[in-house]
Amino acid sequence: TRAAGISFKGETFRLMKDIHLNDERWTAIGAPGCPFSGTFDGNNHKIEGLFVYETGKVSAGLFGYCPSATIKDLTVLNAEVYGNYKAAVIVADAVCTKIENCHVNDAVVLSTPYNKNDANNVGAIAGYLAADGGTAWVKDCTVKNAKITAYRKVGGIVGAANLAAEVTGNYIESSYITADMTAEYSEVKPADAGAIVGYKAAEATVTENTSSNVDVIINVD
């Protein structure tokens, strides 16, 4: 653990070898009050066996809340991420965060409503991506063999691209994206489900992304 308020801004961490997490429960790096704002360089290594299980209003992923961070050059294999809020394999809550050359192979991401709410902003690479007075992007990332499910705002690459966020040059194949709107919810809202991005704000840029054999499913009562 580390002290609250230490964000590692300006610091770089580099992965020096492949890691197997053995499917043991993982707590996301970065949370409100204890965010991660540094650079994580995967150094083209792999992390395998990520298992995340969160309940309530907690961001679920390898990284949770990462304002102004950079995450790059990383592959995550055989990941399972479960929660009730923002969720993704790489970064759940990416505000002014740059994610590039990250790859997700064989993953399940599932976010279900908690107290009739949330279960939105869910994707394989990033759940919530927003350029709030800065720069935020997901570039040159790939997703293969993923099952991504949430109530709404669910995408194969990014769940929601807000403000001037950029989603560019990404690829997804052989995956299922599901907006499962069968649970009781506090109010009716759009499903916002897509192969690349679920919800796209007017100011966001989503270009040069491709997909192959991706099913987008909306389940309603």
mmCIF file with all atom_site columns, N, CA and C in Angstrom, residues 188-215:
data_model
loop_
_atom_site.group_PDB
_atom_site.id
_atom_site.type_symbol
_atom_site.label_atom_id
_atom_site.label_alt_id
_atom_site.label_comp_id
_atom_site.label_asym_id
_atom_site.label_entity_id
_atom_site.label_seq_id
_atom_site.pdbx_PDB_ins_code
_atom_site.Cartn_x
_atom_site.Cartn_y
_atom_site.Cartn_z
_atom_site.occupancy
_atom_site.B_iso_or_equiv
_atom_site.pdbx_formal_charge
_atom_site.auth_seq_id
_atom_site.auth_comp_id
_atom_site.auth_asym_id
_atom_site.auth_atom_id
_atom_site.pdbx_PDB_model_num
ATOM 1  N N  . VAL A 1 188 ? -34.638 4.978   -17.315 1.00 0.00 ? 188 VAL A N  1
ATOM 2  C CA . VAL A 1 188 ? -34.366 4.471   -18.657 1.00 0.00 ? 188 VAL A CA 1
ATOM 3  C C  . VAL A 1 188 ? -33.368 5.394   -19.352 1.00 0.00 ? 188 VAL A C  1
ATOM 4  N N  . LYS A 1 189 ? -32.276 4.818   -19.867 1.00 0.00 ? 189 LYS A N  1
ATOM 5  C CA . LYS A 1 189 ? -31.273 5.577   -20.594 1.00 0.00 ? 189 LYS A CA 1
ATOM 6  C C  . LYS A 1 189 ? -30.862 4.797   -21.835 1.00 0.00 ? 189 LYS A C  1
ATOM 7  N N  . PRO A 1 190 ? -30.248 5.449   -22.833 1.00 0.00 ? 190 PRO A N  1
ATOM 8  C CA . PRO A 1 190 ? -29.845 4.739   -24.046 1.00 0.00 ? 190 PRO A CA 1
ATOM 9  C C  . PRO A 1 190 ? -28.811 3.658   -23.753 1.00 0.00 ? 190 PRO A C  1
ATOM 10 N N  . ALA A 1 191 ? -28.818 2.607   -24.576 1.00 0.00 ? 191 ALA A N  1
ATOM 11 C CA . ALA A 1 191 ? -27.869 1.508   -24.392 1.00 0.00 ? 191 ALA A CA 1
ATOM 12 C C  . ALA A 1 191 ? -26.442 1.951   -24.705 1.00 0.00 ? 191 ALA A C  1
ATOM 13 N N  . ASP A 1 192 ? -26.251 2.701   -25.784 1.00 0.00 ? 192 ASP A N  1
ATOM 14 C CA . ASP A 1 192 ? -24.918 3.175   -26.192 1.00 0.00 ? 192 ASP A CA 1
ATOM 15 C C  . ASP A 1 192 ? -23.910 2.029   -26.204 1.00 0.00 ? 192 ASP A C  1
ATOM 16 N N  . ALA A 1 193 ? -24.073 1.117   -27.160 1.00 0.00 ? 193 ALA A N  1
ATOM 17 C CA . ALA A 1 193 ? -23.177 -0.024  -27.297 1.00 0.00 ? 193 ALA A CA 1
ATOM 18 C C  . ALA A 1 193 ? -22.562 -0.011  -28.692 1.00 0.00 ? 193 ALA A C  1
ATOM 19 N N  . GLY A 1 194 ? -21.267 -0.356  -28.788 1.00 0.00 ? 194 GLY A N  1
ATOM 20 C CA . GLY A 1 194 ? -20.628 -0.355  -30.093 1.00 0.00 ? 194 GLY A CA 1
ATOM 21 C C  . GLY A 1 194 ? -19.389 -1.220  -30.131 1.00 0.00 ? 194 GLY A C  1
ATOM 22 N N  . ALA A 1 195 ? -19.001 -1.633  -31.315 1.00 0.00 ? 195 ALA A N  1
ATOM 23 C CA . ALA A 1 195 ? -17.826 -2.488  -31.479 1.00 0.00 ? 195 ALA A CA 1
ATOM 24 C C  . ALA A 1 195 ? -16.544 -1.775  -31.060 1.00 0.00 ? 195 ALA A C  1
ATOM 25 N N  . ILE A 1 196 ? -16.451 -0.486  -31.344 1.00 0.00 ? 196 ILE A N  1
ATOM 26 C CA . ILE A 1 196 ? -15.252 0.286   -30.990 1.00 0.00 ? 196 ILE A CA 1
ATOM 27 C C  . ILE A 1 196 ? -15.512 1.125   -29.746 1.00 0.00 ? 196 ILE A C  1
ATOM 28 N N  . VAL A 1 197 ? -16.499 1.998   -29.816 1.00 0.00 ? 197 VAL A N  1
ATOM 29 C CA . VAL A 1 197 ? -16.858 2.898   -28.713 1.00 0.00 ? 197 VAL A CA 1
ATOM 30 C C  . VAL A 1 197 ? -18.353 2.767   -28.442 1.00 0.00 ? 197 VAL A C  1
ATOM 31 N N  . GLY A 1 198 ? -18.712 2.724   -27.166 1.00 0.00 ? 198 GLY A N  1
ATOM 32 C CA . GLY A 1 198 ? -20.130 2.681   -26.834 1.00 0.00 ? 198 GLY A CA 1
ATOM 33 C C  . GLY A 1 198 ? -20.772 4.045   -26.988 1.00 0.00 ? 198 GLY A C  1
ATOM 34 N N  . TYR A 1 199 ? -20.346 4.996   -26.170 1.00 0.00 ? 199 TYR A N  1
ATOM 35 C CA . TYR A 1 199 ? -20.858 6.365   -26.226 1.00 0.00 ? 199 TYR A CA 1
ATOM 36 C C  . TYR A 1 199 ? -19.765 7.293   -26.735 1.00 0.00 ? 199 TYR A C  1
ATOM 37 N N  . LYS A 1 200 ? -20.097 8.148   -27.701 1.00 0.00 ? 200 LYS A N  1
ATOM 38 C CA . LYS A 1 200 ? -19.155 9.127   -28.240 1.00 0.00 ? 200 LYS A CA 1
ATOM 39 C C  . LYS A 1 200 ? -19.733 10.519  -28.081 1.00 0.00 ? 200 LYS A C  1
ATOM 40 N N  . ALA A 1 201 ? -19.026 11.376  -27.355 1.00 0.00 ? 201 ALA A N  1
ATOM 41 C CA . ALA A 1 201 ? -19.427 12.779  -27.241 1.00 0.00 ? 201 ALA A CA 1
ATOM 42 C C  . ALA A 1 201 ? -19.185 13.488  -28.568 1.00 0.00 ? 201 ALA A C  1
ATOM 43 N N  . ALA A 1 202 ? -19.888 14.587  -28.781 1.00 0.00 ? 202 ALA A N  1
ATOM 44 C CA . ALA A 1 202 ? -19.766 15.317  -30.043 1.00 0.00 ? 202 ALA A CA 1
ATOM 45 C C  . ALA A 1 202 ? -18.337 15.788  -30.295 1.00 0.00 ? 202 ALA A C  1
ATOM 46 N N  . GLU A 1 203 ? -17.615 16.132  -29.233 1.00 0.00 ? 203 GLU A N  1
ATOM 47 C CA . GLU A 1 203 ? -16.259 16.658  -29.381 1.00 0.00 ? 203 GLU A CA 1
ATOM 48 C C  . GLU A 1 203 ? -15.203 15.567  -29.530 1.00 0.00 ? 203 GLU A C  1
ATOM 49 N N  . ALA A 1 204 ? -15.565 14.336  -29.277 1.00 0.00 ? 204 ALA A N  1
ATOM 50 C CA . ALA A 1 204 ? -14.598 13.238  -29.323 1.00 0.00 ? 204 ALA A CA 1
ATOM 51 C C  . ALA A 1 204 ? -14.262 12.869  -30.766 1.00 0.00 ? 204 ALA A C  1
ATOM 52 N N  . THR A 1 205 ? -13.063 12.307  -30.947 1.00 0.00 ? 205 THR A N  1
ATOM 53 C CA . THR A 1 205 ? -12.604 11.876  -32.263 1.00 0.00 ? 205 THR A CA 1
ATOM 54 C C  . THR A 1 205 ? -12.455 10.359  -32.260 1.00 0.00 ? 205 THR A C  1
ATOM 55 N N  . VAL A 1 206 ? -13.170 9.695   -33.159 1.00 0.00 ? 206 VAL A N  1
ATOM 56 C CA . VAL A 1 206 ? -13.090 8.240   -33.296 1.00 0.00 ? 206 VAL A CA 1
ATOM 57 C C  . VAL A 1 206 ? -12.823 7.942   -34.771 1.00 0.00 ? 206 VAL A C  1
ATOM 58 N N  . THR A 1 207 ? -11.567 7.631   -35.116 1.00 0.00 ? 207 THR A N  1
ATOM 59 C CA . THR A 1 207 ? -11.187 7.475   -36.525 1.00 0.00 ? 207 THR A CA 1
ATOM 60 C C  . THR A 1 207 ? -10.216 6.315   -36.714 1.00 0.00 ? 207 THR A C  1
ATOM 61 N N  . GLU A 1 208 ? -10.252 5.753   -37.928 1.00 0.00 ? 208 GLU A N  1
ATOM 62 C CA . GLU A 1 208 ? -9.280  4.752   -38.380 1.00 0.00 ? 208 GLU A CA 1
ATOM 63 C C  . GLU A 1 208 ? -9.230  3.525   -37.480 1.00 0.00 ? 208 GLU A C  1
ATOM 64 N N  . ASN A 1 209 ? -10.367 3.180   -36.901 1.00 0.00 ? 209 ASN A N  1
ATOM 65 C CA . ASN A 1 209 ? -10.484 1.946   -36.119 1.00 0.00 ? 209 ASN A CA 1
ATOM 66 C C  . ASN A 1 209 ? -11.149 0.884   -36.978 1.00 0.00 ? 209 ASN A C  1
ATOM 67 N N  . THR A 1 210 ? -10.795 -0.384  -36.763 1.00 0.00 ? 210 THR A N  1
ATOM 68 C CA . THR A 1 210 ? -11.383 -1.457  -37.555 1.00 0.00 ? 210 THR A CA 1
ATOM 69 C C  . THR A 1 210 ? -11.806 -2.606  -36.660 1.00 0.00 ? 210 THR A C  1
ATOM 70 N N  . SER A 1 211 ? -12.737 -3.410  -37.177 1.00 0.00 ? 211 SER A N  1
ATOM 71 C CA . SER A 1 211 ? -13.223 -4.562  -36.425 1.00 0.00 ? 211 SER A CA 1
ATOM 72 C C  . SER A 1 211 ? -13.489 -5.715  -37.375 1.00 0.00 ? 211 SER A C  1
ATOM 73 N N  . SER A 1 212 ? -13.443 -6.927  -36.815 1.00 0.00 ? 212 SER A N  1
ATOM 74 C CA . SER A 1 212 ? -13.726 -8.123  -37.603 1.00 0.00 ? 212 SER A CA 1
ATOM 75 C C  . SER A 1 212 ? -14.414 -9.147  -36.705 1.00 0.00 ? 212 SER A C  1
ATOM 76 N N  . ASN A 1 213 ? -15.571 -9.634  -37.169 1.00 0.00 ? 213 ASN A N  1
ATOM 77 C CA . ASN A 1 213 ? -16.301 -10.675 -36.435 1.00 0.00 ? 213 ASN A CA 1
ATOM 78 C C  . ASN A 1 213 ? -16.616 -10.226 -35.007 1.00 0.00 ? 213 ASN A C  1
ATOM 79 N N  . VAL A 1 214 ? -17.217 -9.055  -34.874 1.00 0.00 ? 214 VAL A N  1
ATOM 80 C CA . VAL A 1 214 ? -17.629 -8.518  -33.572 1.00 0.00 ? 214 VAL A CA 1
ATOM 81 C C  . VAL A 1 214 ? -19.150 -8.394  -33.560 1.00 0.00 ? 214 VAL A C  1
ATOM 82 N N  . ASP A 1 215 ? -19.781 -9.013  -32.571 1.00 0.00 ? 215 ASP A N  1
ATOM 83 C CA . ASP A 1 215 ? -21.228 -8.927  -32.403 1.00 0.00 ? 215 ASP A CA 1
ATOM 84 C C  . ASP A 1 215 ? -21.566 -7.905  -31.322 1.00 0.00 ? 215 ASP A C  1
#
